Amino acid sequence: MNSIDKLIENLNKEQKEAVLSTEGPNLIVAGAGSGKTRVLTTRLIHIINQKKAFPNQILCVTFTNKAAREMQNRVMQHLKGSSNAIPWLGTFHSISVKFLRRHAEALGYKSNFTILDTEDQKKLLRNIVKAEDLDAKKFSPQLIMFHIDQWKNKGLLPKDIKLEKSGSIIKSILKVYEIYQNKTKDLNAFDFGDLILFCVKLFEEHEDIKKIYHNNFKYILVDEFQDTNFIQNKWLNLLVNNAQNICCVGDDDQSIYSWRGAEIKNFLTFDKIYKNCKVFKLEQNYRSTKNILETASHLISNNSNRVGKKLWSSSNQGELVKLNCYRTGKEEAQGVSDIIENKIKRKYSLNDVSILVRAIYQTREFEERFLQVGIGYRVLGGIKFYERAEVKDAISYLRIINQKFDDLALERVIGAPKRGIGESTLNQIYTFGKLNKLCLEDSIMKILEKGDFKPKIKTSLIQLINMILKWRKDSQNMKHYDLLKLVLDESGYSSMLKNKKDLENENRLENLKELLRAMQDYDNLQNFLEHVALATSIDQEWEGAKINLMTMHAAKGLEFDVVFLPGWEEGLFPHQKSLEEKGDFALEEERRLAYVGITRAKKEAFLSFAMKRAYHGDWMDALPSRFIGEIPDESVEKNEIEIIKTDDFEFNQDNSIEFDDEYRSPGWDRYKKNKMLKWKK
């Protein structure tokens, strides 16, 4: 038996059927942990080994370069091929570039075209906005790019867009889009969104070119098909020849990216578009215990728009899924930390432990706790809370208000938001300050007195300095967190983020709200700034293992021995804004996200919620997520805390180190010991 036959023989019955059924349209519904990559790779190897096609006659599409590399390496191991074993294996975008390099002339471009990156796009759009005399604050590059990307994902160039009752802003953005496309063509350039769109135009408008690839590609394989958007699906449809040997692999229950254009209906209607489609369901899970799978399967069964499958495992029953209730978000972070310290660390490496949150701002309380008790952690797919740009910007405002000699803080404030003050002006101020032994703020004021700035720069700096002086006075009579609210509004920082309508800026606004919440744990501005300085200066490159912190979206495709899923409360998860915008569709996607979160766990899963959580600076009663009511009682161990029933009970917001002696954990003891050692020094 050769290695390839052995490879097939080691597959389970359903996997083997999916691999061997090479002809016609095939849809492989691959549940979480069911070995989909293994099946897709084995199918590819089998096609080549059986001489059904040469490697260059197979189109294999992945969603990430990492997935493409992994698949290429696996194929090469078995086929002993060259470094380019499958020449048409790659992402939608990388393969599109190959098509366009070959046929650019047919679209009126040269084959040596440039691919614009995000910064190139922003620069070009800024120039257009300026030339069209549009309000730069109202028409930010991010806002325009958001709409352009949406149009391109739907296959729409400017000439294809028909606006009916849209407002003047959308009409102006459409005009910018038209100018932008003309400019990119003049530059002989494509942006990222153009790559797939122009391939579609190429195949739609040039039947002879499309026929070349119909004749060449005998088989098409697609990974993560549930994540395709409209234009990607159209791209695939145009490349399928009369034989219809297309095989798509994915899991409709893991379709969680509608916010970036993914359309689950591509998956759900595949067997209707391709009439003779065979559907294979991979339901045996090789990752998780039975209790974890039962919990996830029971939850996702509440969705109506799905192909339908039930995961099962031959592994042991495993630990019950734990459901913990805490009084506050802060106590939730402490509770999770204690579980890790008292139980998890004895059984697992911290590298195999993950905390998955619905929104990235939720990491803060866990980061704070881990910094306190000395547990190493990493934020995957994101940046640590106090290192996030918007958080650093806000803290810089507070630092310069707190003391005027903080030149670094003032320099950051000058550029956030942008005030038309460039590097040459800053060099002028710094040079003056050095000669006259003045801080940055005093240097600005002296140069203003002399009248040495250009009129626009002068006006901008006068406004800024006056605001800082005013805020210092305000700080004498205001709570420090109320002061920050005022600063963010009066500086124009909040409106800058609100005008850039995209998910990234929504997250930034949420991080600033969480920063305001964090400030309430401290008596005054000085104490809070000291805390931030210590938190960011602590050597976080701990040797050894680290806990993984990330969003559930970022966790897709990953697995861990132990997974914590905090914040399962109505409004937070499912997310209220998603529900308001998309109703039942959003609810099903949120439930799919819950399913993804639970199925990341191999051995143990912990769900939790808080009874109260601070929101926009106020304590709000929280209701357990409706998803908690959808998980089976027999798979879950519920741990309720003892609630103190007094009318005047106040939730403890104190973040100092003065806890009751009864509050014990290994990490807390270690923290206090380290603190004492530092004090002795």
XYZ file of C-alpha atoms in Angstrom:
681
model
C 0.000 0.000 0.000
C 1.525 3.333 -1.065
C 1.360 6.465 1.075
C -1.595 7.905 -0.834
C -3.690 4.726 -0.502
C -2.823 4.665 3.197
C -3.878 8.301 3.465
C -7.329 7.441 2.096
C -7.615 4.251 4.128
C -7.138 6.227 7.363
C -10.199 8.353 6.650
C -13.583 7.627 8.217
C -16.481 6.442 6.014
C -17.935 9.913 5.307
C -14.520 11.482 4.708
C -13.608 8.709 2.275
C -16.842 9.147 0.319
C -16.215 12.894 0.053
C -12.674 12.301 -1.228
C -13.545 9.620 -3.790
C -16.577 11.359 -5.265
C -14.566 13.527 -7.622
C -17.055 14.171 -10.463
C -19.767 16.796 -10.670
C -20.709 19.447 -8.117
C -19.989 18.431 -4.511
C -20.739 20.253 -1.257
C -18.866 19.004 1.805
C -20.535 20.199 5.018
C -17.642 19.904 7.433
C -18.493 20.429 11.085
C -16.048 21.942 13.560
C -13.050 19.669 14.156
C -14.186 17.145 11.513
C -10.944 17.196 9.502
C -12.036 19.344 6.541
C -8.504 20.420 5.583
C -7.426 16.791 5.628
C -10.339 15.842 3.351
C -9.752 18.698 0.918
C -6.020 17.994 0.679
C -6.547 14.241 0.283
C -9.126 14.855 -2.454
C -6.598 17.057 -4.287
C -3.847 14.425 -3.968
C -6.259 11.677 -5.074
C -7.253 13.566 -8.259
C -3.607 13.960 -9.264
C -2.624 10.419 -8.249
C -5.477 8.942 -10.337
C -4.297 11.048 -13.298
C -7.701 12.685 -13.556
C -5.881 15.991 -13.988
C -2.394 17.456 -14.021
C -1.532 19.788 -11.116
C -1.895 22.862 -13.348
C -5.440 21.761 -14.288
C -6.743 22.114 -10.735
C -7.924 25.440 -9.298
C -7.805 25.364 -5.493
C -8.995 28.456 -3.614
C -8.355 29.223 0.055
C -9.180 32.236 2.200
C -5.751 32.845 3.692
C -2.175 32.579 2.501
C -1.457 30.453 5.567
C -4.073 27.878 4.526
C -2.675 27.881 0.987
C 0.870 27.264 2.262
C -0.248 24.442 4.551
C -2.155 22.741 1.760
C 0.729 23.156 -0.699
C 3.156 21.611 1.801
C 0.867 18.620 2.489
C 0.458 17.954 -1.237
C 4.202 18.154 -1.833
C 4.890 15.653 0.967
C 2.824 13.016 -0.809
C 3.480 13.841 -4.450
C 7.174 14.597 -4.128
C 6.625 17.563 -6.405
C 8.450 20.794 -7.019
C 8.187 23.868 -4.839
C 5.257 24.955 -7.002
C 3.355 21.680 -6.888
C -0.090 23.223 -7.507
C 0.411 26.451 -9.491
C -3.260 27.518 -9.208
C -3.520 27.053 -5.435
C -3.963 30.308 -3.513
C -6.386 32.934 -2.240
C -9.090 34.570 -4.366
C -6.910 37.675 -4.591
C -3.581 36.004 -5.396
C -5.155 33.912 -8.179
C -6.973 36.994 -9.514
C -3.625 38.796 -9.807
C -2.356 35.936 -12.010
C -5.407 36.222 -14.283
C -5.052 39.997 -14.548
C -1.302 39.894 -15.261
C -2.082 37.657 -18.231
C -5.026 39.606 -19.613
C -4.693 43.196 -18.351
C -4.652 44.562 -21.921
C -8.168 43.247 -22.525
C -9.349 45.612 -19.751
C -7.330 48.594 -20.952
C -4.493 48.129 -18.418
C -0.821 47.187 -18.807
C 0.354 43.869 -17.365
C 2.854 45.601 -15.037
C 0.020 47.272 -13.079
C 0.533 48.399 -9.465
C -1.562 47.077 -6.566
C -2.483 49.954 -4.249
C -2.240 49.377 -0.517
C -4.543 51.001 2.053
C -2.309 54.042 2.550
C -2.124 54.614 -1.217
C -5.932 54.504 -1.359
C -6.296 56.980 1.508
C -3.844 59.414 -0.054
C -5.590 59.287 -3.423
C -9.014 59.789 -1.844
C -7.788 62.740 0.246
C -6.542 64.404 -2.924
C -9.878 63.849 -4.670
C -11.870 65.177 -1.687
C -9.666 68.286 -1.662
C -9.940 68.796 -5.424
C -13.742 68.452 -5.273
C -13.868 70.971 -2.401
C -15.621 68.534 -0.089
C -15.548 68.731 3.714
C -12.558 66.561 4.727
C -14.081 65.855 8.156
C -17.385 64.701 6.680
C -15.780 62.741 3.812
C -12.998 60.820 5.516
C -11.024 58.266 3.456
C -12.263 55.501 5.791
C -15.917 56.386 5.161
C -15.450 56.542 1.391
C -13.453 53.282 1.341
C -16.203 51.591 3.352
C -18.812 52.429 0.701
C -16.500 51.662 -2.222
C -15.677 48.237 -0.740
C -19.394 47.522 -0.266
C -20.105 48.385 -3.901
C -17.182 46.336 -5.176
C -18.204 43.317 -3.056
C -21.568 43.511 -4.840
C -19.861 43.700 -8.233
C -20.730 47.349 -8.847
C -18.559 49.878 -10.670
C -19.757 53.541 -10.647
C -21.681 53.138 -13.931
C -23.604 50.180 -12.436
C -24.909 52.086 -9.415
C -28.405 53.580 -9.570
C -29.212 55.846 -6.650
C -32.851 56.642 -5.978
C -33.577 58.367 -2.686
C -30.052 58.440 -1.264
C -28.868 61.566 0.501
C -26.319 64.066 -0.753
C -23.474 62.354 1.138
C -23.918 59.051 -0.762
C -24.258 60.930 -4.059
C -21.007 62.780 -3.358
C -19.268 59.527 -2.391
C -20.441 57.950 -5.653
C -18.938 60.884 -7.584
C -15.659 60.420 -5.652
C -15.798 56.684 -6.499
C -16.091 57.518 -10.216
C -13.143 59.929 -10.107
C -11.167 57.431 -8.001
C -11.626 54.629 -10.545
C -10.563 56.934 -13.388
C -7.475 57.981 -11.407
C -6.461 54.388 -10.625
C -6.766 53.521 -14.314
C -4.583 56.518 -15.216
C -2.058 55.196 -12.682
C -2.308 51.690 -14.212
C -3.250 50.440 -10.756
C -5.788 48.199 -9.028
C -6.784 48.297 -5.395
C -7.504 45.147 -3.385
C -11.241 45.197 -4.160
C -10.592 45.611 -7.900
C -8.704 42.334 -8.215
C -11.723 40.023 -8.008
C -14.196 42.516 -9.524
C -12.137 43.084 -12.676
C -11.629 39.340 -13.115
C -15.410 39.008 -13.137
C -15.643 41.805 -15.739
C -12.904 40.070 -17.735
C -14.760 36.751 -17.875
C -18.158 38.409 -18.470
C -16.972 40.590 -21.335
C -14.472 38.243 -22.997
C -15.932 34.849 -23.752
C -12.710 33.733 -25.460
C -10.643 34.334 -22.297
C -13.213 32.581 -20.126
C -13.095 29.596 -22.516
C -9.300 29.301 -22.021
C -9.848 28.568 -18.322
C -12.907 26.392 -18.877
C -10.687 24.189 -21.020
C -7.800 24.325 -18.572
C -9.464 23.768 -15.179
C -10.851 20.253 -14.903
C -11.468 20.562 -11.164
C -12.200 23.458 -8.801
C -11.797 23.077 -5.029
C -12.868 25.790 -2.570
C -12.095 25.999 1.145
C -14.211 27.916 3.722
C -16.996 28.376 1.190
C -19.362 29.758 3.867
C -17.198 32.911 3.999
C -17.564 33.878 0.319
C -19.245 37.145 -0.627
C -21.326 37.950 -3.714
C -18.429 38.823 -6.044
C -16.300 35.835 -4.967
C -19.196 33.461 -5.621
C -19.790 35.036 -9.039
C -16.048 34.666 -9.804
C -16.333 30.939 -9.049
C -19.523 30.498 -11.067
C -17.876 32.032 -14.129
C -14.929 29.624 -13.924
C -17.047 26.444 -13.659
C -17.235 24.626 -17.012
C -19.947 22.291 -18.331
C -18.556 19.307 -16.375
C -19.264 21.259 -13.166
C -16.462 19.547 -11.237
C -16.571 22.017 -8.381
C -16.203 20.925 -4.774
C -16.857 23.444 -1.991
C -15.978 22.708 1.615
C -17.227 24.621 4.619
C -19.576 24.833 7.563
C -22.676 27.013 7.425
C -22.743 26.901 11.258
C -19.435 28.780 11.250
C -20.503 31.597 8.933
C -19.707 34.611 11.154
C -18.359 37.266 8.796
C -21.425 38.975 7.284
C -20.037 42.294 8.550
C -17.261 42.004 5.984
C -19.543 40.893 3.158
C -19.827 37.098 3.572
C -23.193 35.738 2.371
C -24.350 32.493 3.939
C -26.904 32.047 1.153
C -24.023 31.098 -1.202
C -23.628 27.972 0.925
C -27.326 27.307 1.551
C -28.315 27.576 -2.139
C -25.322 25.705 -3.627
C -27.340 22.526 -4.275
C -30.062 24.591 -5.993
C -27.619 26.335 -8.341
C -25.879 23.056 -9.188
C -28.819 20.671 -9.703
C -26.908 17.378 -9.599
C -25.019 18.331 -6.449
C -23.948 15.651 -3.973
C -23.891 16.737 -0.324
C -21.519 15.058 2.148
C -21.775 15.725 5.877
C -18.696 15.321 8.068
C -20.182 15.012 11.544
C -17.529 13.090 13.461
C -15.559 15.535 15.567
C -11.937 14.766 16.467
C -11.420 17.790 18.728
C -13.861 18.050 21.604
C -15.398 15.897 24.324
C -19.017 14.703 24.080
C -20.325 17.228 26.624
C -18.818 20.146 24.743
C -20.241 18.902 21.431
C -23.683 18.280 22.890
C -23.728 21.805 24.294
C -22.703 23.353 20.959
C -24.996 21.160 18.844
C -28.032 21.816 21.034
C -27.403 25.556 20.864
C -26.951 25.777 17.075
C -30.031 23.616 16.445
C -32.087 26.725 17.313
C -31.036 28.269 13.972
C -33.479 27.691 11.117
C -31.271 28.757 8.178
C -28.776 25.909 8.108
C -28.050 22.702 6.255
C -28.329 20.769 9.472
C -25.992 18.244 11.047
C -25.208 16.848 14.480
C -21.620 16.542 15.611
C -20.605 13.443 17.520
C -17.375 12.119 18.988
C -15.959 8.750 19.903
C -13.997 10.394 22.721
C -15.047 10.291 26.367
C -17.902 12.271 27.872
C -15.456 14.680 29.452
C -16.019 17.427 31.984
C -19.391 19.124 32.102
C -19.432 22.601 30.592
C -19.237 25.048 33.527
C -21.649 27.955 33.766
C -20.608 30.570 36.334
C -22.499 33.624 37.521
C -20.626 36.638 38.964
C -21.811 39.894 40.481
C -19.735 42.231 38.276
C -17.440 42.144 35.276
C -14.510 42.782 37.566
C -15.412 39.798 39.761
C -15.804 37.730 36.602
C -12.172 38.505 35.657
C -11.059 37.664 39.205
C -13.063 34.439 39.171
C -11.625 33.286 35.851
C -8.136 34.156 37.064
C -8.640 32.103 40.239
C -9.917 29.072 38.298
C -6.829 29.238 36.098
C -4.505 29.558 39.075
C -6.133 26.957 41.320
C -7.060 24.326 38.804
C -6.127 24.852 35.201
C -2.394 25.550 35.667
C -1.997 22.174 37.374
C -3.410 20.266 34.413
C -2.564 22.343 31.314
C -0.021 24.730 29.892
C -1.250 28.346 29.790
C -0.546 28.218 26.036
C -3.492 25.832 25.807
C -5.881 28.169 27.644
C -7.903 30.850 25.870
C -10.382 33.555 26.854
C -12.752 34.404 24.010
C -14.746 37.654 24.198
C -17.505 39.068 22.001
C -15.998 42.560 21.849
C -12.306 43.447 22.064
C -12.801 46.048 24.827
C -13.750 43.172 27.173
C -10.090 42.131 27.404
C -9.267 45.093 29.672
C -10.527 43.681 32.957
C -8.767 40.382 32.293
C -5.533 42.166 31.362
C -5.714 44.234 34.548
C -6.200 41.130 36.640
C -3.396 39.159 34.971
C -1.029 42.108 35.398
C -1.917 42.239 39.089
C -1.302 38.590 39.813
C 1.568 38.044 37.394
C 0.032 35.675 34.856
C 1.507 35.935 31.362
C -0.921 36.678 28.549
C -1.009 37.624 24.878
C -3.733 39.335 22.848
C -4.130 37.469 19.561
C -5.473 39.361 16.571
C -5.335 42.610 18.530
C -3.282 44.942 20.723
C -3.159 45.078 24.518
C -5.696 47.516 25.905
C -3.441 50.350 27.095
C -1.374 50.067 23.895
C -4.334 50.698 21.563
C -3.901 53.947 19.611
C -7.153 55.588 20.719
C -6.474 54.700 24.385
C -2.949 56.146 24.169
C -4.351 59.287 22.512
C -6.907 59.806 25.298
C -4.322 59.191 28.015
C -1.961 61.689 26.338
C -4.649 64.368 26.763
C -4.914 63.487 30.449
C -1.133 63.526 30.858
C -0.689 67.014 29.402
C -3.580 68.300 31.522
C -1.962 66.760 34.577
C 1.394 68.425 33.960
C 2.530 70.773 31.215
C 6.106 69.444 30.984
C 5.013 66.181 29.342
C 6.323 66.996 25.849
C 5.679 63.509 24.474
C 2.028 63.672 25.492
C 1.553 67.101 23.932
C 3.205 66.002 20.696
C 0.743 63.115 20.449
C -2.187 65.413 21.260
C -1.186 67.819 18.473
C -1.720 65.043 15.933
C -4.896 63.515 17.391
C -7.030 64.627 15.673
C -4.916 66.109 12.884
C -4.626 69.879 13.109
C -2.545 70.654 10.023
C 0.668 70.776 12.076
C 3.460 68.856 10.392
C 6.966 67.742 11.220
C 8.631 71.010 10.166
C 6.502 73.014 12.637
C 7.259 70.547 15.428
C 10.982 70.782 14.647
C 10.698 74.585 14.806
C 9.064 74.370 18.257
C 11.543 71.804 19.591
C 14.537 73.807 18.318
C 13.215 76.974 19.978
C 12.585 75.082 23.212
C 16.073 73.620 23.252
C 17.705 77.029 22.751
C 15.569 78.653 25.432
C 15.327 75.671 27.812
C 11.543 75.554 27.570
C 9.052 72.696 27.480
C 6.959 72.161 24.352
C 3.908 73.993 25.694
C 5.879 77.062 26.816
C 7.776 77.089 23.502
C 4.498 77.198 21.580
C 3.211 80.063 23.701
C 6.426 82.090 23.285
C 6.477 81.591 19.487
C 2.792 82.577 19.364
C 3.665 85.787 21.206
C 6.367 86.510 18.618
C 3.975 85.796 15.746
C 6.383 83.417 13.967
C 3.775 80.795 12.945
C 1.847 80.765 9.656
C -1.800 81.972 10.061
C -3.491 78.521 9.846
C -0.952 76.921 12.207
C -1.231 79.901 14.551
C -5.032 79.573 14.745
C -4.845 75.827 15.319
C -2.237 76.083 18.103
C -4.051 78.955 19.862
C -7.225 76.846 19.933
C -5.371 73.830 21.309
C -3.448 75.714 24.021
C -6.611 77.543 25.134
C -8.451 74.225 25.392
C -5.659 72.668 27.470
C -5.612 75.663 29.840
C -9.399 75.481 30.158
C -9.304 71.717 30.867
C -6.740 72.253 33.624
C -9.173 74.607 35.318
C -12.021 72.155 34.745
C -9.955 69.391 36.321
C -10.077 71.201 39.659
C -13.857 70.858 39.890
C -14.654 67.711 37.890
C -14.336 63.993 38.309
C -11.412 62.779 36.206
C -13.623 60.493 34.085
C -16.101 63.333 33.423
C -13.122 65.458 32.419
C -12.079 62.891 29.811
C -15.617 62.836 28.371
C -15.435 66.617 28.035
C -11.953 66.498 26.484
C -12.917 63.892 23.889
C -15.930 65.984 22.863
C -14.334 69.442 22.860
C -11.118 68.304 21.152
C -13.060 66.853 18.226
C -11.656 63.368 18.901
C -15.053 61.711 19.441
C -16.575 63.285 16.337
C -13.496 62.212 14.326
C -14.231 58.563 15.173
C -18.006 58.918 14.773
C -17.577 60.360 11.260
C -15.534 57.331 10.153
C -18.322 54.811 9.933
C -16.676 51.418 9.960
C -16.266 48.523 12.367
C -12.724 49.538 13.337
C -13.837 52.959 14.546
C -16.841 51.512 16.327
C -14.397 49.312 18.239
C -12.272 52.373 19.024
C -15.273 54.160 20.474
C -16.088 51.095 22.583
C -12.473 51.023 23.851
C -12.772 54.674 24.915
C -16.003 53.902 26.767
C -14.200 51.046 28.520
C -11.357 53.451 29.395
C -13.900 55.767 31.037
C -15.198 52.770 32.981
C -11.679 51.868 34.099
C -11.049 55.400 35.383
C -13.892 55.084 37.878
C -11.891 52.506 39.818
C -9.479 55.269 40.865
C -9.987 58.211 43.198
C -8.323 60.835 41.049
C -6.461 61.506 37.825
C -3.004 61.175 39.364
C -3.717 57.690 40.731
C -5.138 56.540 37.430
C -2.166 57.818 35.410
C 0.200 56.093 37.826
C -1.695 52.853 37.311
C -1.461 53.157 33.510
C 2.252 53.946 33.672
C 2.904 50.897 35.829
C 0.670 48.644 33.720
C 2.447 49.588 30.497
C 5.954 49.533 31.966
C 5.673 46.088 33.557
C 7.778 43.585 31.693
C 5.036 41.677 29.938
C 7.378 39.362 28.076
C 7.096 36.716 30.733
C 9.145 33.659 30.157
C 7.190 30.526 29.588
C 3.570 29.980 28.701
C 0.908 32.682 28.250
C -2.891 32.750 28.237
C -4.481 33.614 24.889
C -6.918 36.546 24.840
C -8.921 37.216 21.673
C -12.361 37.800 20.176
C -14.493 34.859 19.095
C -14.167 36.067 15.504
C -10.364 35.861 15.742
C -10.559 32.355 17.252
C -12.139 30.710 14.215
C -9.928 27.875 12.989
C -8.070 27.613 16.331
C -8.419 25.130 19.179
C -7.419 25.053 22.851
C -7.597 22.549 25.689
C -9.507 25.011 27.870
C -11.729 27.867 26.711
C -13.358 30.593 28.844
C -16.316 32.444 27.318
C -17.193 35.438 29.544
C -19.832 38.138 29.130
C -22.780 35.985 28.054
C -25.342 38.716 28.734
C -28.158 40.196 26.689
C -26.976 43.264 24.792
C -23.383 42.124 24.922
C -23.892 38.649 23.499
C -25.973 38.578 21.391
C -24.782 42.079 20.590
C -27.564 44.647 20.776
C -26.342 46.775 17.876
C -26.223 43.760 15.558
C -29.780 42.821 16.509
C -31.014 46.375 15.938
C -29.420 46.533 12.491
C -30.230 43.064 11.123
C -32.842 41.480 13.394
C -33.305 37.703 13.139
C -30.492 37.362 10.601
C -28.074 38.875 13.133
C -29.438 36.674 15.920
C -28.640 33.542 13.931
C -25.142 34.820 13.158
C -24.572 35.623 16.838
C -25.682 32.082 17.674
C -23.213 30.748 15.080
C -20.545 32.817 16.808
C -21.461 31.176 20.133
C -21.183 27.797 18.423
C -17.722 28.693 17.085
C -16.634 29.830 20.563
C -17.729 26.631 22.329
C -16.263 24.327 19.664
C -12.795 25.850 20.096
C -12.580 23.875 23.374
C -11.059 20.398 23.315
C -11.364 19.364 26.965
C -13.009 22.028 29.128
C -15.298 24.995 28.489
C -16.381 27.702 30.966
C -19.291 30.049 30.230
C -19.975 33.021 32.495
C -22.074 36.134 32.904
C -22.291 39.049 35.343
C -25.392 40.328 37.142
C -24.212 43.916 36.826
C -21.847 45.496 34.340
C -20.646 49.050 33.945
C -21.842 50.600 30.698
C -20.892 54.144 29.699
C -19.880 54.787 33.283
C -23.135 53.597 34.875
C -23.926 50.309 36.564
C -26.557 48.392 34.616
C -28.446 45.274 35.587
C -27.549 42.475 33.194
C -29.695 39.592 32.037
C -28.125 36.243 31.165
C -27.832 35.713 27.417
C -30.775 33.942 25.774
C -28.144 31.477 24.489
C -27.687 30.181 28.047
C -31.320 29.081 28.026
C -30.663 27.138 24.806
C -27.973 24.821 26.144
C -28.921 21.419 27.614
C -29.014 21.089 31.400
C -27.477 17.609 31.313
C -24.233 18.905 29.720
C -23.787 21.885 32.050
C -22.769 22.406 35.663
C -24.273 25.638 36.985
C -22.431 27.440 39.770
C -24.395 30.283 41.291
C -22.809 32.693 43.735
C -24.400 33.606 47.036
C -26.134 36.938 46.603
C -26.134 39.388 49.481
C -29.759 40.499 49.801
C -29.666 43.939 51.377
C -31.346 47.070 50.098
C -28.250 49.214 50.403
C -25.777 46.698 48.945
C -23.133 48.414 46.843
C -20.980 46.668 44.330
C -17.341 47.045 45.163
C -15.501 49.182 42.602
C -12.363 49.522 44.627
C -9.310 48.507 42.582
C -6.723 49.033 45.299
C -4.733 46.188 46.806
C -6.659 46.357 50.058
C -8.842 43.287 49.778
C -10.327 41.363 52.662
C -8.013 38.743 54.086
C -10.581 36.153 53.083
C -9.971 36.892 49.420
C -7.172 34.474 48.503
C -5.605 33.110 45.369
C -2.061 31.958 44.584
C -1.646 34.842 42.178
C -2.974 37.388 44.668
C -0.619 36.144 47.352
C 2.270 36.345 44.897
C 1.253 39.877 43.918
C 1.161 41.108 47.521
C 4.506 39.449 48.235
C 6.106 41.118 45.192
C 4.562 44.413 46.216
C 6.097 44.166 49.694
C 9.509 43.329 48.239
C 9.357 46.413 46.027
C 8.383 48.573 48.995
C 11.325 47.228 51.024
C 13.719 48.137 48.219
